[in-house]
Coordinates of C-alpha atoms and ligand atoms in Angstrom, one line a residue:
X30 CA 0.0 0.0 0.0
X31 CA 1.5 3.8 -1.0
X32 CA -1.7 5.6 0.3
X33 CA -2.9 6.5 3.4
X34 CA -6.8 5.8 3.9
X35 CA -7.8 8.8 5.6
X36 CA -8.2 12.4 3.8
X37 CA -7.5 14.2 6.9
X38 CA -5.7 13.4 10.8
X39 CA -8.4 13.8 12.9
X40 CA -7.6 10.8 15.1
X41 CA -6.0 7.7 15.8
X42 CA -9.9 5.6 15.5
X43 CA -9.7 6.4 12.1
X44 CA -6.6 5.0 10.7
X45 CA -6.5 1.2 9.7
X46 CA -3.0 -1.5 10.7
X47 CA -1.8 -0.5 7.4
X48 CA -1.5 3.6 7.6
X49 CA 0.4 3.4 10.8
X50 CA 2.9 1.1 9.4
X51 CA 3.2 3.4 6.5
X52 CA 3.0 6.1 8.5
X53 CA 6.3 4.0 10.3
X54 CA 8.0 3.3 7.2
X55 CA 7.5 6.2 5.4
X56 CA 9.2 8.2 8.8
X57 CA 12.2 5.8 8.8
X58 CA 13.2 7.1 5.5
X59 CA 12.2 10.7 6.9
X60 CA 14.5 9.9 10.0
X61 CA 17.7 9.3 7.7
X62 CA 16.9 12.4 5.9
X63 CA 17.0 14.6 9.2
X64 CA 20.2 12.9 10.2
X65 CA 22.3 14.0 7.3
X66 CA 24.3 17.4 7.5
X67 CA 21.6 19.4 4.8
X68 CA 18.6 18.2 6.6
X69 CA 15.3 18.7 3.9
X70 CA 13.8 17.3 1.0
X71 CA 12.3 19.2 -1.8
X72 CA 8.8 17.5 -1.6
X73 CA 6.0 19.9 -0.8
X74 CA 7.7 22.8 -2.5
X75 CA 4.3 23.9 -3.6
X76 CA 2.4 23.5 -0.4
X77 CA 1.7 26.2 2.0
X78 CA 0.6 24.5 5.4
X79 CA -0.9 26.7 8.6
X80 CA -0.3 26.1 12.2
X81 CA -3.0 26.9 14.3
X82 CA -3.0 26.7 18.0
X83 CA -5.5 27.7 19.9
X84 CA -3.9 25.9 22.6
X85 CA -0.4 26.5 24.6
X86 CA 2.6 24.1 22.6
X87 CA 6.2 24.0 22.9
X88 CA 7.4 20.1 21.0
X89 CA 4.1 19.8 19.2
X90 CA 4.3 22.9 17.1
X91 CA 8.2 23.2 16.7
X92 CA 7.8 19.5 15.8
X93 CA 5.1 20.1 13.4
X94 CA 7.1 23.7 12.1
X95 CA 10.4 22.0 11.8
X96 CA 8.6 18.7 9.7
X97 CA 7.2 21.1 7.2
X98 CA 10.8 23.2 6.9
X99 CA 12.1 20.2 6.5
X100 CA 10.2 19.0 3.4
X101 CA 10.5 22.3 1.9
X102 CA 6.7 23.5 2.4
X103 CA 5.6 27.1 3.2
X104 CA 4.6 28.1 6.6
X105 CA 2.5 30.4 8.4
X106 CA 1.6 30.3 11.9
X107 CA -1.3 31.4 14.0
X108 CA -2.1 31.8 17.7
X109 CA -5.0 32.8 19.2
X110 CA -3.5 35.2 21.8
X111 CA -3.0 38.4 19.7
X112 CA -5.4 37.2 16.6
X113 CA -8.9 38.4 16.0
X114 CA -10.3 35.4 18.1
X115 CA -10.2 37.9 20.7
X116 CA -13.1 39.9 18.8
X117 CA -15.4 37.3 18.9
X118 CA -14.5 35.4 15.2
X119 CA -15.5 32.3 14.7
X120 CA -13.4 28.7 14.0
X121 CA -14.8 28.5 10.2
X122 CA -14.6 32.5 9.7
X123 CA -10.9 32.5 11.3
X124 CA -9.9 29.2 9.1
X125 CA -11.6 30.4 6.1
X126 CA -9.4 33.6 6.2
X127 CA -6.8 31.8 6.5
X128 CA -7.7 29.4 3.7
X129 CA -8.6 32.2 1.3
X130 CA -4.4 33.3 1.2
X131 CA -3.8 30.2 -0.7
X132 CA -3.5 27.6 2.4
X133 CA -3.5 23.6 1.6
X134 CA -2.9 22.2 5.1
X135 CA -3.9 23.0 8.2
X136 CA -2.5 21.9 11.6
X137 CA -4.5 22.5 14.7
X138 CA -4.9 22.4 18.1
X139 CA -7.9 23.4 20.1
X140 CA -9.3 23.1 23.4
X141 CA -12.7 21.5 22.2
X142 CA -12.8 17.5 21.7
X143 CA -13.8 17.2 18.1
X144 CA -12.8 20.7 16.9
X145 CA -10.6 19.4 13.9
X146 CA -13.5 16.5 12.9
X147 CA -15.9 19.5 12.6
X148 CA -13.5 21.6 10.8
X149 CA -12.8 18.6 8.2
X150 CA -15.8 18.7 7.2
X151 CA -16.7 22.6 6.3
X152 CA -13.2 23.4 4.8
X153 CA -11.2 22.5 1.9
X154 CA -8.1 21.8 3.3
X155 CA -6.3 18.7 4.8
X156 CA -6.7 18.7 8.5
X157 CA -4.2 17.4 11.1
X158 CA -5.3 17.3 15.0
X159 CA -2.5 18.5 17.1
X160 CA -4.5 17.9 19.8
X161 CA -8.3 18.9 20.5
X162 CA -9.2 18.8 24.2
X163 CA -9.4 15.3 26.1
X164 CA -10.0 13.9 23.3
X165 CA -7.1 12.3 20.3
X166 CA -3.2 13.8 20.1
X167 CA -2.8 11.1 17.1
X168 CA 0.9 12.3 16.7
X169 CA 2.0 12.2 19.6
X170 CA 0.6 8.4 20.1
X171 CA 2.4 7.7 16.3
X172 CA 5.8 8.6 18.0
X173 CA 5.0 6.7 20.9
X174 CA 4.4 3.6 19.3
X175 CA 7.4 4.4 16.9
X176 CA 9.7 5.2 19.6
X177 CA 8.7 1.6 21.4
X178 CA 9.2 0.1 17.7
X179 CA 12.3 1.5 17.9
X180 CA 13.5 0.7 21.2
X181 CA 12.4 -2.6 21.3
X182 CA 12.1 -3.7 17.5
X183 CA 8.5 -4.2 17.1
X184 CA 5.0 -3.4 19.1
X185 CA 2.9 -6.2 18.6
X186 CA 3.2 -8.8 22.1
X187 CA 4.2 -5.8 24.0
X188 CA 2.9 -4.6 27.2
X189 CA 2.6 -1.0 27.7
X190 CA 1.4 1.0 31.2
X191 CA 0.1 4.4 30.9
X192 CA 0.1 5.6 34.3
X193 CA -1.7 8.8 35.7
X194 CA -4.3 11.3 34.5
X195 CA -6.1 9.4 31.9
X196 CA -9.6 10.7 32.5
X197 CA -8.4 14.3 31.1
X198 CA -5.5 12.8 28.4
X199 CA -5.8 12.5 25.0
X200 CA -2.5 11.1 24.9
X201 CA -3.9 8.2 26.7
X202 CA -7.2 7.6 24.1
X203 CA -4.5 8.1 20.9
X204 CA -1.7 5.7 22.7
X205 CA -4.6 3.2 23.4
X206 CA -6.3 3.0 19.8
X207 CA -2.6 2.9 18.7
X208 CA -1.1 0.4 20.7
X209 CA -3.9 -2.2 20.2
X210 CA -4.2 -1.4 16.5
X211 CA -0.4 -2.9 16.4
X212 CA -1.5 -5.8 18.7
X213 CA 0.1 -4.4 21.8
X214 CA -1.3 -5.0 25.4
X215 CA -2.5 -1.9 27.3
X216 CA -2.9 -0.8 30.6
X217 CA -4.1 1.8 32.6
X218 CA -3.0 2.9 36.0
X219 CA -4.1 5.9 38.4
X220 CA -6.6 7.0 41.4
X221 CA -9.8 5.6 40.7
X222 CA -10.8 9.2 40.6
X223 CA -8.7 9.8 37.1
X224 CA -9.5 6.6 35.2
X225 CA -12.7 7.3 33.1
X226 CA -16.3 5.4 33.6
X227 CA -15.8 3.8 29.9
X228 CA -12.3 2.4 30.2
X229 CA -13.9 -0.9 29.9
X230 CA -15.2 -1.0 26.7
X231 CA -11.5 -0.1 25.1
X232 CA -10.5 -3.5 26.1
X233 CA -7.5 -2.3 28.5
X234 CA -6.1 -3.8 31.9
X235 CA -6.7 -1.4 34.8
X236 CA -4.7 -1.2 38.2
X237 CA -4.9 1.5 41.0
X238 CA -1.3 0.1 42.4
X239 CA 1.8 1.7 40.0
X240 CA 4.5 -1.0 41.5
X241 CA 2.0 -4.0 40.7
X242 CA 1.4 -2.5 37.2
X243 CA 5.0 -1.7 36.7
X244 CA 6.0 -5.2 37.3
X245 CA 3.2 -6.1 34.6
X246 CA 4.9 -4.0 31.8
X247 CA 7.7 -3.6 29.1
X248 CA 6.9 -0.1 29.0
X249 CA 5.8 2.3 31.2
X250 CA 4.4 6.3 29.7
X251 CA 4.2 8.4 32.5
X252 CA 1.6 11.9 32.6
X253 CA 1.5 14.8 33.7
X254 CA -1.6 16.1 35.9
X255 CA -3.7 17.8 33.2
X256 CA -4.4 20.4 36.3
X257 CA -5.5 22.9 33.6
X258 CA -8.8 21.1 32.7
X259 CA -9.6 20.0 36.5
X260 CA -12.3 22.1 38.0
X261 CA -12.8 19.9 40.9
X262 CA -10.4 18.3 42.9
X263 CA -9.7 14.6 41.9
X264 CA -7.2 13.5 44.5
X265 CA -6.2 15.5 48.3
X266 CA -2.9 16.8 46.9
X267 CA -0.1 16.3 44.8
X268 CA 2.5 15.3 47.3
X269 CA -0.5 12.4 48.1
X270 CA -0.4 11.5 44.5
X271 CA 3.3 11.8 43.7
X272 CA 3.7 9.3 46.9
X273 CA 1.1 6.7 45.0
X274 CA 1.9 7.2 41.4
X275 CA 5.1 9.3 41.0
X276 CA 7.8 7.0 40.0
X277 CA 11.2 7.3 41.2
X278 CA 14.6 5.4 41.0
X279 CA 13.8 3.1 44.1
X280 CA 10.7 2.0 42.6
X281 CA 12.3 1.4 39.1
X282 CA 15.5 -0.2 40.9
X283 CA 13.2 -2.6 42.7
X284 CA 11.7 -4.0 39.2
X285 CA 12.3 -7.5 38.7
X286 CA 13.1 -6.8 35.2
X287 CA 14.3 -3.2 33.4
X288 CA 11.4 -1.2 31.7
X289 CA 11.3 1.5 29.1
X290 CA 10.6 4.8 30.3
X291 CA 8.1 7.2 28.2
X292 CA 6.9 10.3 29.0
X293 CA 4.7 12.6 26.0
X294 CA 6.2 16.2 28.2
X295 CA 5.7 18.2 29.6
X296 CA 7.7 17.0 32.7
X297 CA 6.7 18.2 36.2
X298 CA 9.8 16.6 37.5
X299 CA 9.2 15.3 41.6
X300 CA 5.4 15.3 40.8
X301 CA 4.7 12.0 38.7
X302 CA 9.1 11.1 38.0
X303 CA 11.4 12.7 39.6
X304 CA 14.8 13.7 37.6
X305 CA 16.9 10.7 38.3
X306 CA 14.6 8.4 36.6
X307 CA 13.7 10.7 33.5
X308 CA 17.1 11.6 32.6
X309 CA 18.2 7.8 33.3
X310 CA 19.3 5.4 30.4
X311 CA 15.8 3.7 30.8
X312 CA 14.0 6.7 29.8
X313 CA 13.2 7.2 26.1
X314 CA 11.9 11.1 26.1
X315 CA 13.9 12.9 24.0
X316 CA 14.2 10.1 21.6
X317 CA 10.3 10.3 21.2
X318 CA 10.5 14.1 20.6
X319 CA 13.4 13.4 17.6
X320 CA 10.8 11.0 16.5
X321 CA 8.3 13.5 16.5
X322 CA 9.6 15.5 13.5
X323 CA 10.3 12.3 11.2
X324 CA 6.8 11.3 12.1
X325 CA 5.4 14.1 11.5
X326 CA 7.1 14.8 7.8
X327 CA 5.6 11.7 7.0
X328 CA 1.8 12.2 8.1
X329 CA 2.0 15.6 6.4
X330 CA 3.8 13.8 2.9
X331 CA 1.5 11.4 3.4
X332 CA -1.5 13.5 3.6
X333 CA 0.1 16.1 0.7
X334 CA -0.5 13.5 -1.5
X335 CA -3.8 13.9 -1.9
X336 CA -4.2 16.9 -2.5
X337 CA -4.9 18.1 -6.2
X338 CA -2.4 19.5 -7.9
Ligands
CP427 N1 3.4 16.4 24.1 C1 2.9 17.6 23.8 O1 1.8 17.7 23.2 O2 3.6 18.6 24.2 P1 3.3 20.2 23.9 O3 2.0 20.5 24.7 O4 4.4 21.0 24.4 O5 3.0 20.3 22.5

């Protein structure tokens, strides 16, 4: 197969077995390109691709900016602090504008789960989710998966832990839908509190203890808090949760086997890992955000492809 199934990235749910291993392949030849001393391709010289975040970003959109450089497309890019947002435009009216200066793709993170679905279907533009609300980050869960290919050599048989806020991460939905679409196992660990009432019906393992899950896994992908979206209090305090969850380098030392450490950033180091064990030579998180840019040069090339020219 040399085509990707999907007209637009609006999630992981949507994407068959085959486009992820595409999506894989077609970023290992990406990753050699970004590893010699001129690092771009002249692919998408006639593309002209927007970023727009409505949302803050640090690796996301520098990953997505740098992907685009790299394969020799035009950027713009757009925030909503300091745009006419602020004047009460809406999504379609601010995307259209944007559309209307000659734009082909655009990337786009927003606050409200579904945002990029809806806009897929009243624009005429490709549409990559960077992330809307609790819902998919289908990127970031592509790197994931790619990094563990990496790291271990394939996904498939593999047991992966996410451990922490998974009622408010759409890390945790993409990595799930990801991971079991390459036949990996999955399971979920946090308070009760932060584990959402549906986790059943995605067919994953789920554990309240972190040492009892840890021992389960090859891999464990530690989150963040998502603090920003939690209107009521889900746990007493964060040294309380940090002293059930938080993993630290007596915990990992006192595995009967050595795991791979994940982590999608940001890092609130001493809340759920403390330094030791992210910067340790278990932990994979810088090697997932180089992956990020070869992954996402080849969702973008992927998607480029289809559009008329
Ligand atoms: N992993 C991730 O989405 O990080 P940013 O919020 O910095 O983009």
């Amino acid at each position: 197969m040399t085509n990707i199934s999907v007209d637009h990235l609006t999630g992981i749910k949507d994407l068959t077995q085959q486009d992820i291993e595409l999506i894989f392949k077609t970023a290992d030849s990406f990753k050699e390109v970004i590893n010699r001393p001129i690092k771009k391709v002249p692919s998408l010289r006639d593309i002209t691709i927007a970023n727009i975040f409505f949302e803050n970003s640090t690796r996301t959109r520098l990953s997505f900016e740098l992907a685009e450089k790299r394969l020799s497309a035009d950027v713009v890019n757009f925030s909503a602090s300091g745009s006419s947002v602020k004047k009460g435009e809406t999504l379609i009216d601010t995307v259209n504008n944007i559309l209307s200066m000659k734009v082909d793709m655009v990337v786009m993170r927003h606050s409200s789960p579904g945002a990029t679905e809806f806009l897929s279907k009243k624009v005429n533009a490709r549409i990559i989710n960077a992330g809307d609300g609790t819902h998919e980050h289908p990127t970031q869960a592509l790197l994931d998966a790619y990094s563990i290919r990496e790291k271990l050599g394939k996904v498939a048989g593999k047991k992966v832990v996410i451990v922490g806020d998974i009622l408010h991460s759409r890390v945790a939905l993409s990595n799930i839908y990801c991971l079991q679409k390459l036949g990996a196992e999955v399971m979920v660990c946090g308070p009760a509190t932060l584990i959402p009432k549906y986790i059943n019906q995605l067919g994953v393992k789920v554990s309240n203890n972190l040492v009892e899950a840890l021992e389960w896994c090859d891999v464990a992908n530690m989150l963040r808090i998502q603090l920003e979206r939690q209107d009521i209090k889900f746990f007493p305090s964060l040294r309380e949760y940090t002293m059930l969850f938080g993993l630290n380098k007596e915990i990992l030392n006192s595995l009967s086997k050595e795991i791979v450490v994940m982590h999608p950033g940001p890092i609130n180091r001493g809340v759920e890992i403390t330094s030791d064990v992210a910067d340790s030579k278990q932990s994979i998180i810088l090697q997932q955000v180089e992956n990020g840019v070869a992954i996402r040069m080849a969702v973008i090339y992927l998607l480029a492809a289809k559009i008329e020219r």
